[in-house]
mmCIF file of C-alpha atoms and ligand atoms in Angstrom:
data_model
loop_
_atom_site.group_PDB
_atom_site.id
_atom_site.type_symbol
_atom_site.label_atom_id
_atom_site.label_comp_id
_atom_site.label_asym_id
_atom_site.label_seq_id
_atom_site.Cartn_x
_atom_site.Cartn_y
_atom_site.Cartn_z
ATOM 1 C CA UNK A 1148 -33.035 -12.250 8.227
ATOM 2 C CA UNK A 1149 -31.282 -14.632 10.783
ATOM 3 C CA UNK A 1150 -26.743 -13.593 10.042
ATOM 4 C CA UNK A 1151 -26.815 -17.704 11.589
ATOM 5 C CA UNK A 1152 -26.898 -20.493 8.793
ATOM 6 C CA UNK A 1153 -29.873 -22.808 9.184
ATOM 7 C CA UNK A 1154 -28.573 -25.752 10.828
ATOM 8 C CA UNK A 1155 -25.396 -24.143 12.387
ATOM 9 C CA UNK A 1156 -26.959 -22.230 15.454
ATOM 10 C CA UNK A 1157 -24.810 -22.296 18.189
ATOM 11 C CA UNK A 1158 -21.391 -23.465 15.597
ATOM 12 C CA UNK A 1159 -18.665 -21.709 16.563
ATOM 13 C CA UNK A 1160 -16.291 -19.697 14.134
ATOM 14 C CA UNK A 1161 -13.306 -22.313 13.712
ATOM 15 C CA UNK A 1162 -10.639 -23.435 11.253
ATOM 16 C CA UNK A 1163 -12.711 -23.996 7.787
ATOM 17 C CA UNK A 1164 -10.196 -27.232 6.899
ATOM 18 C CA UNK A 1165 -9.039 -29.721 9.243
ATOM 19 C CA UNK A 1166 -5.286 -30.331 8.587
ATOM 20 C CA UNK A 1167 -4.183 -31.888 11.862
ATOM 21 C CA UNK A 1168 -2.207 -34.899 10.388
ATOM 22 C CA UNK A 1169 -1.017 -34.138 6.562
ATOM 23 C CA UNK A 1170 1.867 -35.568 6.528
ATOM 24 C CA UNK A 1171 2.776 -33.501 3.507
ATOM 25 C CA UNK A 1172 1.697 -30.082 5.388
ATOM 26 C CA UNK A 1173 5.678 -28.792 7.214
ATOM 27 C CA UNK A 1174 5.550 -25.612 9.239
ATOM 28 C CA UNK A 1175 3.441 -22.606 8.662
ATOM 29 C CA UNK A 1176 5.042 -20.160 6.588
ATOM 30 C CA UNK A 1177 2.567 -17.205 6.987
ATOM 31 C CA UNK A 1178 -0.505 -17.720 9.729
ATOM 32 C CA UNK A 1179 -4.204 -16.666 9.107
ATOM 33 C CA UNK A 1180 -3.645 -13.295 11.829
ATOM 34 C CA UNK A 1181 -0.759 -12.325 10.290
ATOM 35 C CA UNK A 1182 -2.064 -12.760 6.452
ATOM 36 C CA UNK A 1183 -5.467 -10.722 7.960
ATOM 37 C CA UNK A 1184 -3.232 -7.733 9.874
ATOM 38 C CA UNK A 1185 -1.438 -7.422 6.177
ATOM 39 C CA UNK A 1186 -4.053 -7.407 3.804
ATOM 40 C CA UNK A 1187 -5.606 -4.975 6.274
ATOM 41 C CA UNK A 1188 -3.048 -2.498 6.196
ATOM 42 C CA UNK A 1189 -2.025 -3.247 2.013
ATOM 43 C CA UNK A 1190 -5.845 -2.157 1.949
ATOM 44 C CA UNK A 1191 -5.293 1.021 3.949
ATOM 45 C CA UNK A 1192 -2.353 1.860 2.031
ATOM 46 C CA UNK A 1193 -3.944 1.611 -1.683
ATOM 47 C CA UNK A 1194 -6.834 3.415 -0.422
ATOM 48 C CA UNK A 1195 -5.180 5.849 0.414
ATOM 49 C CA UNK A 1196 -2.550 5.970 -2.430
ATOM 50 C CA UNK A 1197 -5.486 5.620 -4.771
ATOM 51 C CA UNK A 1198 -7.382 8.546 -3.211
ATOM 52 C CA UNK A 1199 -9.673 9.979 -6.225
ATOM 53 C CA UNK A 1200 -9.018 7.192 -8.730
ATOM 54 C CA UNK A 1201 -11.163 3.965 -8.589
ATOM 55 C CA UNK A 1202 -8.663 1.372 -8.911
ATOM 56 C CA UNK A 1203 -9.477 -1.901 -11.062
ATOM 57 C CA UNK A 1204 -8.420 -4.816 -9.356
ATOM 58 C CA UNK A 1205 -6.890 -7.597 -11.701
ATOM 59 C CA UNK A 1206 -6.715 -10.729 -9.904
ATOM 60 C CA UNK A 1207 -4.292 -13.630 -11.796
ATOM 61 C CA UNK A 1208 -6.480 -17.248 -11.434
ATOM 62 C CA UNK A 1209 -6.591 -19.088 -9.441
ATOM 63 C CA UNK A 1210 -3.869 -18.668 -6.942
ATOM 64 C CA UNK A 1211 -5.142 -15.015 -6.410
ATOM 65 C CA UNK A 1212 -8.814 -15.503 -5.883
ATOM 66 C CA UNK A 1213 -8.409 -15.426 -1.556
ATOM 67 C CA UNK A 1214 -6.466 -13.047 -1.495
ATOM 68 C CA UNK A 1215 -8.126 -10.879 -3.657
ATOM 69 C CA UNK A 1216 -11.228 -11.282 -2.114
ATOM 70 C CA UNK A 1217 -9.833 -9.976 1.096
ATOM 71 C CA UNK A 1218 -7.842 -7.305 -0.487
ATOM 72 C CA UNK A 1219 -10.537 -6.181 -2.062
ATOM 73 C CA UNK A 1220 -13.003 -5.693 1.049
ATOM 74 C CA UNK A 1221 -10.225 -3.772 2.518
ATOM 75 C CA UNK A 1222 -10.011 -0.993 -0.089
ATOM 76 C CA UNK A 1223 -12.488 1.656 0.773
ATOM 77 C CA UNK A 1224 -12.850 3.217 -3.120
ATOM 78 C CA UNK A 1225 -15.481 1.886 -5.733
ATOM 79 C CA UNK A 1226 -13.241 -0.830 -6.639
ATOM 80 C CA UNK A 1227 -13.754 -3.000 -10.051
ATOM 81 C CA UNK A 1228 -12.655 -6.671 -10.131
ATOM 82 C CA UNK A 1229 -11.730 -8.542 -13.192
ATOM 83 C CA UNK A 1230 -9.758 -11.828 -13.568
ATOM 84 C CA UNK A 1231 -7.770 -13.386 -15.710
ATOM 85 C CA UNK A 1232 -6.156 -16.737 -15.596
ATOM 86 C CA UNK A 1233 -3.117 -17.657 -17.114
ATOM 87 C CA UNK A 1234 -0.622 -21.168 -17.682
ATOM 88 C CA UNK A 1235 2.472 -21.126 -17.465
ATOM 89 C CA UNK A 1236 4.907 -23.658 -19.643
ATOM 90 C CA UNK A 1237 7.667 -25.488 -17.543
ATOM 91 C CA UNK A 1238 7.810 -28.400 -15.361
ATOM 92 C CA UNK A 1239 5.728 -28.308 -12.374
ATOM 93 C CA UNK A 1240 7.484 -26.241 -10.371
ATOM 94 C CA UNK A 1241 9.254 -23.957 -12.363
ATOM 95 C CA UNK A 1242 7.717 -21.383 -15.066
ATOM 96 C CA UNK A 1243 9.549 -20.846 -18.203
ATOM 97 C CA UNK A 1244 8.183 -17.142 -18.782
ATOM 98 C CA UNK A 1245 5.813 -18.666 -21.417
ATOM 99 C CA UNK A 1246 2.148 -17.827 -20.729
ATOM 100 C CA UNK A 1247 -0.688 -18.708 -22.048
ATOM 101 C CA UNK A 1248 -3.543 -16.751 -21.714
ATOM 102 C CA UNK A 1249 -6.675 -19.130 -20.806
ATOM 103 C CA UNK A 1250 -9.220 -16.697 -19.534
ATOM 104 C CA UNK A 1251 -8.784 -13.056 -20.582
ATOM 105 C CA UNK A 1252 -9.829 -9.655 -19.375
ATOM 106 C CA UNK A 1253 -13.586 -8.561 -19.544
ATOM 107 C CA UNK A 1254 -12.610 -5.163 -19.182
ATOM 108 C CA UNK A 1255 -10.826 -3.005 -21.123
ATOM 109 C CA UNK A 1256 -7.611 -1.382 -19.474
ATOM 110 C CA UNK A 1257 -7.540 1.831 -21.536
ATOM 111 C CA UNK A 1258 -7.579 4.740 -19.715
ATOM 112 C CA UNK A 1259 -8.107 2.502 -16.243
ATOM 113 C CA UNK A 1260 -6.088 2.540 -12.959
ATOM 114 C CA UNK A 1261 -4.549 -1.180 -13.058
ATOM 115 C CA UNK A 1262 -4.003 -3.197 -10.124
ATOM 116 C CA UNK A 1263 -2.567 -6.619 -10.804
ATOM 117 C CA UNK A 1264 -3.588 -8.625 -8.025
ATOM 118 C CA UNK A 1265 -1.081 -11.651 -7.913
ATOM 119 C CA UNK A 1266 -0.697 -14.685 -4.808
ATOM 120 C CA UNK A 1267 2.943 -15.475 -5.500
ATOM 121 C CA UNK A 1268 6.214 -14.253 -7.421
ATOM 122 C CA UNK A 1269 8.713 -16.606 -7.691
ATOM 123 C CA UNK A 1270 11.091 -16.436 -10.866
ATOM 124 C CA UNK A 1271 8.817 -12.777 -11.659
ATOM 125 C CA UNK A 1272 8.544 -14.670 -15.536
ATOM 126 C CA UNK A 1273 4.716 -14.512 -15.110
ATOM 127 C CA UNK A 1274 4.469 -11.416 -14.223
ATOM 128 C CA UNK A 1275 7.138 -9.652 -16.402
ATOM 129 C CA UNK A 1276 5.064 -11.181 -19.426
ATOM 130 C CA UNK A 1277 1.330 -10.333 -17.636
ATOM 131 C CA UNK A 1278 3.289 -6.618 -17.464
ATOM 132 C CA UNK A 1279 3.814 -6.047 -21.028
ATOM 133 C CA UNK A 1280 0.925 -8.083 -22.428
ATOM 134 C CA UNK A 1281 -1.434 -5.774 -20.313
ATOM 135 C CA UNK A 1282 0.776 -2.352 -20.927
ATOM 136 C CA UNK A 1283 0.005 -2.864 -24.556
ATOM 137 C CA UNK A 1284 -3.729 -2.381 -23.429
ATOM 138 C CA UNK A 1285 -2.965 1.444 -22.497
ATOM 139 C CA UNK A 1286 -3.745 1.524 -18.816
ATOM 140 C CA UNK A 1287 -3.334 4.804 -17.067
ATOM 141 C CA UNK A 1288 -1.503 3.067 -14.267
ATOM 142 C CA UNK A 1289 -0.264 -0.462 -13.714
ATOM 143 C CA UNK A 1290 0.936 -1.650 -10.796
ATOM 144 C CA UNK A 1291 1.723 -4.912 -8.692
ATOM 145 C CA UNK A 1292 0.159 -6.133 -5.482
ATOM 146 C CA UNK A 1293 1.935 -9.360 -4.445
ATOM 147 C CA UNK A 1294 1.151 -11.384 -1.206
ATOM 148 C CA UNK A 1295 4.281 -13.749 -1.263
ATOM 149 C CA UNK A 1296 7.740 -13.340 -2.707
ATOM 150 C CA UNK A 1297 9.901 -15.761 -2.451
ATOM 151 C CA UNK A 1298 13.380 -14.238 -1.417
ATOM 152 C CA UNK A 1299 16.031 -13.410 -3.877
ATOM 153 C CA UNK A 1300 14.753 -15.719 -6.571
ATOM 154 C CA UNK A 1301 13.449 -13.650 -9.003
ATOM 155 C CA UNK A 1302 15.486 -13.350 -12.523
ATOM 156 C CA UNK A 1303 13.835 -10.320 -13.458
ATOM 157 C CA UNK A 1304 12.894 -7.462 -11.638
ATOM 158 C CA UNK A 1305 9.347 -7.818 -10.828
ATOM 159 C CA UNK A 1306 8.928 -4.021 -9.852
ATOM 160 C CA UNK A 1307 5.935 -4.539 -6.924
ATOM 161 C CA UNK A 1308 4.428 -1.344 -5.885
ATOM 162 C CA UNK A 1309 3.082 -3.490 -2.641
ATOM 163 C CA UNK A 1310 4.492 -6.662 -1.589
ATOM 164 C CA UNK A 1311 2.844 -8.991 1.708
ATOM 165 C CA UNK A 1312 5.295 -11.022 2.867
ATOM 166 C CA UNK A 1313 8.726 -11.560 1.515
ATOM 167 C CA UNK A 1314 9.516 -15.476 2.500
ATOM 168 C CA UNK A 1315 12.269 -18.140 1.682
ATOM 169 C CA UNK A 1316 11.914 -20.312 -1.648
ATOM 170 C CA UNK A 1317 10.370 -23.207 -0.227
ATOM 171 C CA UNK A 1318 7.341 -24.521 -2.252
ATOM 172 C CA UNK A 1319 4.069 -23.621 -0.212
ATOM 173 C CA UNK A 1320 0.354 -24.187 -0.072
ATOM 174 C CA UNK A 1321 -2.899 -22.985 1.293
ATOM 175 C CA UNK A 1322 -4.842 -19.356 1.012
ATOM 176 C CA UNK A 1323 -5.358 -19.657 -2.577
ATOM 177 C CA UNK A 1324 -2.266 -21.714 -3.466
ATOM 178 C CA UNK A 1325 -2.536 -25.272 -4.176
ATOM 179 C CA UNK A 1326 -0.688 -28.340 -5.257
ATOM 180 C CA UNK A 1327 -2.778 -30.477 -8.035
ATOM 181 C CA UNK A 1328 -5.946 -28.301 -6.899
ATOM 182 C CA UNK A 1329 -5.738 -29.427 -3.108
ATOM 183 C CA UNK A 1330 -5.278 -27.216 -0.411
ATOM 184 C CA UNK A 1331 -6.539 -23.599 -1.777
ATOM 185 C CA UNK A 1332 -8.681 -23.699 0.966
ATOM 186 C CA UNK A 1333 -6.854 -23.643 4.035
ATOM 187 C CA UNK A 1334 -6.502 -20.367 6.094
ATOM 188 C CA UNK A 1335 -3.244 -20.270 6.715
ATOM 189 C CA UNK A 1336 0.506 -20.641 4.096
ATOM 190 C CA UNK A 1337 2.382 -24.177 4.671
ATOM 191 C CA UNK A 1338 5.833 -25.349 3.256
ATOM 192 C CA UNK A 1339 4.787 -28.732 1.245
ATOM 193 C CA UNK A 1340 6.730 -30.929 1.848
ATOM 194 C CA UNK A 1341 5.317 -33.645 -1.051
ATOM 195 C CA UNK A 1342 6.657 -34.424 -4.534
ATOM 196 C CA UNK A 1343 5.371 -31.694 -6.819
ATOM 197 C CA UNK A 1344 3.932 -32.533 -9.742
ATOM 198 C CA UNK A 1345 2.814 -36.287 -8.350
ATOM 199 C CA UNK A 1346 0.193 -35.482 -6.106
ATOM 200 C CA UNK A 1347 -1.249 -38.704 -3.987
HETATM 201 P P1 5GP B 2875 7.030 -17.228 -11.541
HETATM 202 O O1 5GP B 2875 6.710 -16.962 -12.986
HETATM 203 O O2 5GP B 2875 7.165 -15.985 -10.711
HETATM 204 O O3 5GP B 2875 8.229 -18.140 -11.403
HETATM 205 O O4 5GP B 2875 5.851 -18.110 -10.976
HETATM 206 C C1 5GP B 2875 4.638 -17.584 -10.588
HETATM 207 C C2 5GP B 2875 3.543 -18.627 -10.527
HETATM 208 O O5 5GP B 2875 4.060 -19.935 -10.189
HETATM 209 C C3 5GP B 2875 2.596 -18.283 -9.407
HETATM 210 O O6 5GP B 2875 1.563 -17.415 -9.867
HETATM 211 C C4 5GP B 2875 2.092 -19.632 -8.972
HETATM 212 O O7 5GP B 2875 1.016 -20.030 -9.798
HETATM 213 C C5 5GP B 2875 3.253 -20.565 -9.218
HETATM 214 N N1 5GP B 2875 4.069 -20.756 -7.996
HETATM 215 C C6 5GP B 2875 5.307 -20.265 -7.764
HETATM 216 N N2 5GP B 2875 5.748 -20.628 -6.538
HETATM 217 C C7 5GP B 2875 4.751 -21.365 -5.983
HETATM 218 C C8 5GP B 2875 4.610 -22.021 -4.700
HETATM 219 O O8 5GP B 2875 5.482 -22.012 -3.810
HETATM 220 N N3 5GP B 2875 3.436 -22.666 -4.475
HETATM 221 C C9 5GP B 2875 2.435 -22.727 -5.406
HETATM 222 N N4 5GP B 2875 1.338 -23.409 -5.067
HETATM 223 N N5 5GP B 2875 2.543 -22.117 -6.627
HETATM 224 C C10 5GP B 2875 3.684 -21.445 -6.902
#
């Protein structure tokens, strides 16, 4: 089988979302190489810290779902993947440490080597409540793989076995993260520099 698309012989490997002129898109926070060299070597290092256990990947919906997807093609075990997708209760742009489950686990966690697969961390809320709700399931292990942390923000400790890139507590978009549903798709993290909560 042809690895070329019907239709796209001769296209040439290029940015997936055209951006040039989003007047709500600031400066790049975190660029597609340097989001690729990370996950790669986040990948290397849980591969090799999870050396004879076959971790099972939790990724938090639907921020996570890039990220996870790379992570997980980087982890040379017989990784599982489950999801589960949570709301938060607060304004737009800040959680109140409410969740609401919306989509839960297929899995179950007993016994199983837990890794919580999350895109940002900003107040830690979410994840101090994801913590406990999913320690009461018995895991063997839980830990935290975070790609963004916003610096110094967090009011409780968010205790993150691996963290990608600690960055400063501007609102951002793109790989995964949106604003209204807009702008998961772009390869690379932007400050947004809109109105959240009244997206055009
Ligand atoms: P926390 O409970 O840590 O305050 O908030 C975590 C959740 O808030 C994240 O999983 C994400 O859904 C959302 N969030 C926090 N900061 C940002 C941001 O800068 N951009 C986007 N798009 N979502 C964010």
């Amino acid at each position: 089988m042809s690895a070329t698309p019907p239709g796209r012989a001769g296209a040439q490997p290029g940015r997936a979302a055209d951006v040039s002129g989003d007047p709500l898109l600031g400066p790049v926070v975190v660029a597609e190489a340097q989001l690729q060299g990370r996950i790669a070597e986040l990948g290397r290092q849980i591969t090799s810290d999870y050396s004879g256990r076959a971790p099972l990947l939790i990724g938090v919906l639907k921020g996570a779902f890039v990220f996870m997807s790379d992570l997980a093609r980087h982890i040379r075990l017989p990784v599982e993947c489950d999801f589960m997708a949570v709301s938060s209760y607060g304004s737009a742009t800040k959680t109140s440490g409410v969740v609401r489950i919306v989509k839960d686990l297929d899995l179950d966690l007993s016994g199983r080597h837990v890794l919580v697969v999350e895109d940002i961390v900003d107040s830690g809320l979410t994840l101090s409540y994801l913590r406990r709700n999913l320690l009461a399931r018995h895991p063997a292990s839980l830990e935290v793989c975070a790609l963004l942390v916003k610096e110094g923000l967090q009011r409780v400790d968010p205790d993150l076995r691996y963290v990608g890139f600690r960055i400063p507590p501007d609102f951002v978009v793109g790989y995964g993260l949106d604003v209204g549903e807009r702008y998961r798709n772009l390869r690379d993290v932007y400050v947004y520099l809109g109105a959240v909560g009244s997206v055009p």
